[in-house]
PDB file of C-alpha atoms in Angstrom:
ATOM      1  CA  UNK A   3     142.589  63.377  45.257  1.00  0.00           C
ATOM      2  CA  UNK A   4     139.559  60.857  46.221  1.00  0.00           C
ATOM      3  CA  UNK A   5     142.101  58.525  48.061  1.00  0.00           C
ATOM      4  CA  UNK A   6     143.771  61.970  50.208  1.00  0.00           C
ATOM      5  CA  UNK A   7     139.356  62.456  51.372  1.00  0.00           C
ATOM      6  CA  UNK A   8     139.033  59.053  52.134  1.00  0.00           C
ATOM      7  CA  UNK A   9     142.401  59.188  54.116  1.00  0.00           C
ATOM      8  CA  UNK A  10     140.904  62.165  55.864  1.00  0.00           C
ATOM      9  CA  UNK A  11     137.869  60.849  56.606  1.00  0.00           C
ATOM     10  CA  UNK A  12     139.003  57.665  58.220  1.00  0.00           C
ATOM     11  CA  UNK A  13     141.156  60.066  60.632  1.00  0.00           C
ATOM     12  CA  UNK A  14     138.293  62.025  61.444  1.00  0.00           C
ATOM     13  CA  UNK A  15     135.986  59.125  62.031  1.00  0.00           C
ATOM     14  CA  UNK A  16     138.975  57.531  64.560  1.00  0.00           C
ATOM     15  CA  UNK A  17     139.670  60.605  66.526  1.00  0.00           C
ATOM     16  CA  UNK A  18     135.937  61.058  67.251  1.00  0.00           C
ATOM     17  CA  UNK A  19     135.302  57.537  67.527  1.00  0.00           C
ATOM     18  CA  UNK A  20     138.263  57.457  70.434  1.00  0.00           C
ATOM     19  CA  UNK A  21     136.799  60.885  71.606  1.00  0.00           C
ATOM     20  CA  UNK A  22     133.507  58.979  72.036  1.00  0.00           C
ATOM     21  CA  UNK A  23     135.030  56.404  74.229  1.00  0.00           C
ATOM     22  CA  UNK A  24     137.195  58.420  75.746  1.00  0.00           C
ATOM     23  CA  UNK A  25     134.077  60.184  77.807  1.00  0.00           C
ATOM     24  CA  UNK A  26     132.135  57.197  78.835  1.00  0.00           C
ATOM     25  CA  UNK A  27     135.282  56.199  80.666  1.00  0.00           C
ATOM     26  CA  UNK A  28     135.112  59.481  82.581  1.00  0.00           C
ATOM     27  CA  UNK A  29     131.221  59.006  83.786  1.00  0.00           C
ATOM     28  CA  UNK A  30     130.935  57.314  86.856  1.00  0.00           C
ATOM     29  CA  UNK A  31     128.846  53.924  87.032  1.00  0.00           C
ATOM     30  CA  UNK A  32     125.825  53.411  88.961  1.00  0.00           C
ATOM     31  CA  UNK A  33     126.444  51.591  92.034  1.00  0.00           C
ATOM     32  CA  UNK A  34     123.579  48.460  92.687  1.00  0.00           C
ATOM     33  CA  UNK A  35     122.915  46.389  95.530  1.00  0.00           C
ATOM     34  CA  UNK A  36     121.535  43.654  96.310  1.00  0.00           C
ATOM     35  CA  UNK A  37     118.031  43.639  98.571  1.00  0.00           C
ATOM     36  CA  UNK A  38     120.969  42.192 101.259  1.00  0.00           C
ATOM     37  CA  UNK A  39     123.314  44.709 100.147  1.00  0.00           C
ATOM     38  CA  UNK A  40     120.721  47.301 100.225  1.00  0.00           C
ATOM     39  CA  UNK A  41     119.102  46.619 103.143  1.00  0.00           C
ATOM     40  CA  UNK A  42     122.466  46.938 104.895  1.00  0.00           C
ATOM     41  CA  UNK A  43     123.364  50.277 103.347  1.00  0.00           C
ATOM     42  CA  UNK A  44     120.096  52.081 104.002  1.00  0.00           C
ATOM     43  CA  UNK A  45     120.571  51.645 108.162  1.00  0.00           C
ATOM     44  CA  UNK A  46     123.213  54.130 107.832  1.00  0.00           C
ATOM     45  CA  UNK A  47     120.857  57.304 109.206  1.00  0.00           C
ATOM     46  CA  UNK A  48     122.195  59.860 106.931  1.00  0.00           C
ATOM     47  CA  UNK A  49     121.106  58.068 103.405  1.00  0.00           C
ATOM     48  CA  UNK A  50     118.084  59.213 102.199  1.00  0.00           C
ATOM     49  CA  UNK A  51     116.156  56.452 100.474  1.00  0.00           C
ATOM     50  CA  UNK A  52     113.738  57.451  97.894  1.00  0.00           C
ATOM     51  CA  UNK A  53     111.178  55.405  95.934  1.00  0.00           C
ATOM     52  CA  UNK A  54     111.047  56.713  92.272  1.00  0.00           C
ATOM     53  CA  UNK A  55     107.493  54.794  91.399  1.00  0.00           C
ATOM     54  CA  UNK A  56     104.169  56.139  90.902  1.00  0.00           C
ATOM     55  CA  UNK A  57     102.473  57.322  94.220  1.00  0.00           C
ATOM     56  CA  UNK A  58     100.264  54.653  93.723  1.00  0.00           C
ATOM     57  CA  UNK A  59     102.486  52.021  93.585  1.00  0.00           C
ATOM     58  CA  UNK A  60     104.459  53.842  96.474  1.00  0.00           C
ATOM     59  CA  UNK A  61     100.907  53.565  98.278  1.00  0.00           C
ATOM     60  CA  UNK A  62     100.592  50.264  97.649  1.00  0.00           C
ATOM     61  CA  UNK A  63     103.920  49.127  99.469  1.00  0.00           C
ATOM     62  CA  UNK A  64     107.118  50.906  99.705  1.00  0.00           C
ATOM     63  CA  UNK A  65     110.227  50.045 101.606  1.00  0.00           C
ATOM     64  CA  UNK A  66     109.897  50.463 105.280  1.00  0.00           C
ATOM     65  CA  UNK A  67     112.556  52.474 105.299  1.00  0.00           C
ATOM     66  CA  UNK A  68     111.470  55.011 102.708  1.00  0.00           C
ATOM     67  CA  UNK A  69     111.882  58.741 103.223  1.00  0.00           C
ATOM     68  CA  UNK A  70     110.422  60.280 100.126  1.00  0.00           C
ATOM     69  CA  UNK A  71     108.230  59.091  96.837  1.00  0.00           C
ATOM     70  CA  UNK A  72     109.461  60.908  93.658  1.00  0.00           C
ATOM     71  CA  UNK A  73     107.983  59.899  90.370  1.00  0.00           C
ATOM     72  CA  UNK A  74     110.650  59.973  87.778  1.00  0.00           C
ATOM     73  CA  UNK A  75     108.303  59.215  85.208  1.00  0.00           C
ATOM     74  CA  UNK A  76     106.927  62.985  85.930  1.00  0.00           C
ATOM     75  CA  UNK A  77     108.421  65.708  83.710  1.00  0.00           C
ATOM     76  CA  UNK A  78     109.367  67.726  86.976  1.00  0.00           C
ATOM     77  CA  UNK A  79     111.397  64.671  88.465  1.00  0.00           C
ATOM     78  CA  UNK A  80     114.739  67.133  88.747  1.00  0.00           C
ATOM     79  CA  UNK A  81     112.418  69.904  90.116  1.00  0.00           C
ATOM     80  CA  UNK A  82     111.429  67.865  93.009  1.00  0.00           C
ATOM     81  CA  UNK A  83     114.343  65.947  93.395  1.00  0.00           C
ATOM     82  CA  UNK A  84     116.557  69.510  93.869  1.00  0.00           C
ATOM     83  CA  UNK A  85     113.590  70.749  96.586  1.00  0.00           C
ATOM     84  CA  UNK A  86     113.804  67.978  98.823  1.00  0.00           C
ATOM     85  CA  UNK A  87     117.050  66.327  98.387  1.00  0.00           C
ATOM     86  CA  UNK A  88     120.138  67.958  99.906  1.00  0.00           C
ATOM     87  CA  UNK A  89     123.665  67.525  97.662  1.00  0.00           C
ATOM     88  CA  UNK A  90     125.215  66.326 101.092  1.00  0.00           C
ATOM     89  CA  UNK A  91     123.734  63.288 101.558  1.00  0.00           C
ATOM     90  CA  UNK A  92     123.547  59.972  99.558  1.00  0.00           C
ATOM     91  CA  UNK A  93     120.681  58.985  98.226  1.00  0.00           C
ATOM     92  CA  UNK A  94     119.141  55.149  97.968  1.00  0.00           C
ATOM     93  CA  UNK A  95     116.690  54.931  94.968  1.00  0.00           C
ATOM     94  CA  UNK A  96     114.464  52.199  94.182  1.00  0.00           C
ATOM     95  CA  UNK A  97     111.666  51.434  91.294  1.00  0.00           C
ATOM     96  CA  UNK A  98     109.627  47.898  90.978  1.00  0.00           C
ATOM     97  CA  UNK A  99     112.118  46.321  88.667  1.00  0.00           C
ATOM     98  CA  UNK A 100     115.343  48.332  88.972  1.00  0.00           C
ATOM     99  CA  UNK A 101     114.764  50.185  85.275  1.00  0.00           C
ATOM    100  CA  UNK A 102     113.570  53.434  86.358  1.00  0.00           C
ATOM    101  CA  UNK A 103     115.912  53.886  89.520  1.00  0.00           C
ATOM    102  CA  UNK A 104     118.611  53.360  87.357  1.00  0.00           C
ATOM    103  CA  UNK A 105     117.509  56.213  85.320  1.00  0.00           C
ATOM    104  CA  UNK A 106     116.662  58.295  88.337  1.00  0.00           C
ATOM    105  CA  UNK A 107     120.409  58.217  89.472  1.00  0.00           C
ATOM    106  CA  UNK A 108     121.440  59.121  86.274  1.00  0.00           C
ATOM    107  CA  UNK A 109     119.356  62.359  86.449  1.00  0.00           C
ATOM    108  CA  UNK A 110     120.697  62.652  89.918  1.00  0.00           C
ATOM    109  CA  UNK A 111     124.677  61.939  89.653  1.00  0.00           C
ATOM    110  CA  UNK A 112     124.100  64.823  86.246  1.00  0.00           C
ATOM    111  CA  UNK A 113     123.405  67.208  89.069  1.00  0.00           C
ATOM    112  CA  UNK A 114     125.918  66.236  91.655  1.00  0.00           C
ATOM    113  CA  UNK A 115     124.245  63.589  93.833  1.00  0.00           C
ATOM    114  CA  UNK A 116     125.840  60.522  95.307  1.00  0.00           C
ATOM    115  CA  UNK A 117     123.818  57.782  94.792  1.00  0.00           C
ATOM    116  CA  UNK A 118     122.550  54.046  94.659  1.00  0.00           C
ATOM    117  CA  UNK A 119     120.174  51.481  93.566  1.00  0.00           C
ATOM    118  CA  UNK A 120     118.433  48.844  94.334  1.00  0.00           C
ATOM    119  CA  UNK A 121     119.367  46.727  91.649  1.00  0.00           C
ATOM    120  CA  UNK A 122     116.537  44.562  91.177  1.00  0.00           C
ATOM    121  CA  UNK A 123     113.924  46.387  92.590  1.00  0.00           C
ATOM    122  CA  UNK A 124     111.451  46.384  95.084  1.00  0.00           C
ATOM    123  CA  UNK A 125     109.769  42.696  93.575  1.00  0.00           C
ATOM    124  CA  UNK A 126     113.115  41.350  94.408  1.00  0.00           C
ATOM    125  CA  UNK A 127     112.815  43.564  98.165  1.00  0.00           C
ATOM    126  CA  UNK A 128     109.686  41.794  98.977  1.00  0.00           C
ATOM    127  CA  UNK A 129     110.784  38.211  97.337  1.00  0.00           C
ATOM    128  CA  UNK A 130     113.594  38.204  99.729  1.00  0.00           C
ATOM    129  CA  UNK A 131     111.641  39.111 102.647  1.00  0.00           C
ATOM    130  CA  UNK A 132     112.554  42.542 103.358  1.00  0.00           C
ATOM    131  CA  UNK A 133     110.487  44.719 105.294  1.00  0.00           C
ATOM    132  CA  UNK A 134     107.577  46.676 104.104  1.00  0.00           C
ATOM    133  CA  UNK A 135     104.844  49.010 104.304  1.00  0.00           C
ATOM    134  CA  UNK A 136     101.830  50.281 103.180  1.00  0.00           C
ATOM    135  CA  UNK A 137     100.623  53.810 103.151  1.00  0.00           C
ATOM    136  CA  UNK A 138      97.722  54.062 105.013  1.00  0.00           C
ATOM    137  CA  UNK A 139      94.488  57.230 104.503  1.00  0.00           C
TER     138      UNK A 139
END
């Protein structure tokens, strides 16, 4: 009888172990540029880029190019992001490492969006040259 549960068990534990792979295969990856690559992609007019630091930080310098400054550290990161973002358009995101834009578009792509990162952030942006700004008040 104990070697039928253990025969059981080990079936169970396969099916949901393949189950388990099964769905990461389905979720679609996170595509990341390079500052290069970036750069490139965000001169396409209809791709909103969005900086997902701290407003201070975004203060501080942010990409030239960058349309909006949505903390996803903030609990109401997905509230915001639904407001201003439209489901039409793709969406650039970008962080000071590349950590917390990769989390961003993970939020994002849960709710539809079609989105990017910068892959290793904007410390690698202004190491490479890239244009920036500072927010002035």
């Amino acid at each position: 009888m104990k070697h039928y549960i253990f025969i059981l068990l080990a079936i169970c534990l396969a099916f949901a172990s393949n189950a388990n792979a099964q769905a990461g295969v389905n979720k679609p990856k996170i595509r990341s540029y390079s500052s290069e690559q970036f750069s490139k992609q965000i001169r396409n007019p209809k791709i909103i880029v969005v900086d997902v630091r701290t407003a201070k930080e975004y203060n501080e310098g942010h990409i030239a190019e960058a349309d909006l400054n949505i903390d996803v550290l903030k609990s109401n990161f997905a509230y915001h992001a639904h407001r201003e973002l439209p489901r039409n358009r793709t969406i650039a995101l970008y962080c000071k490492g590349g950590v917390r834009s990769k989390r961003a578009a993970k939020i994002l792509m849960e709710y539809g969006y079609k989105v990017f990162d910068l892959d290793k952030g904007y410390d690698d942006w202004v190491k490479a040259g890239m244009p920036t700004e500072k927010t002035t008040k």
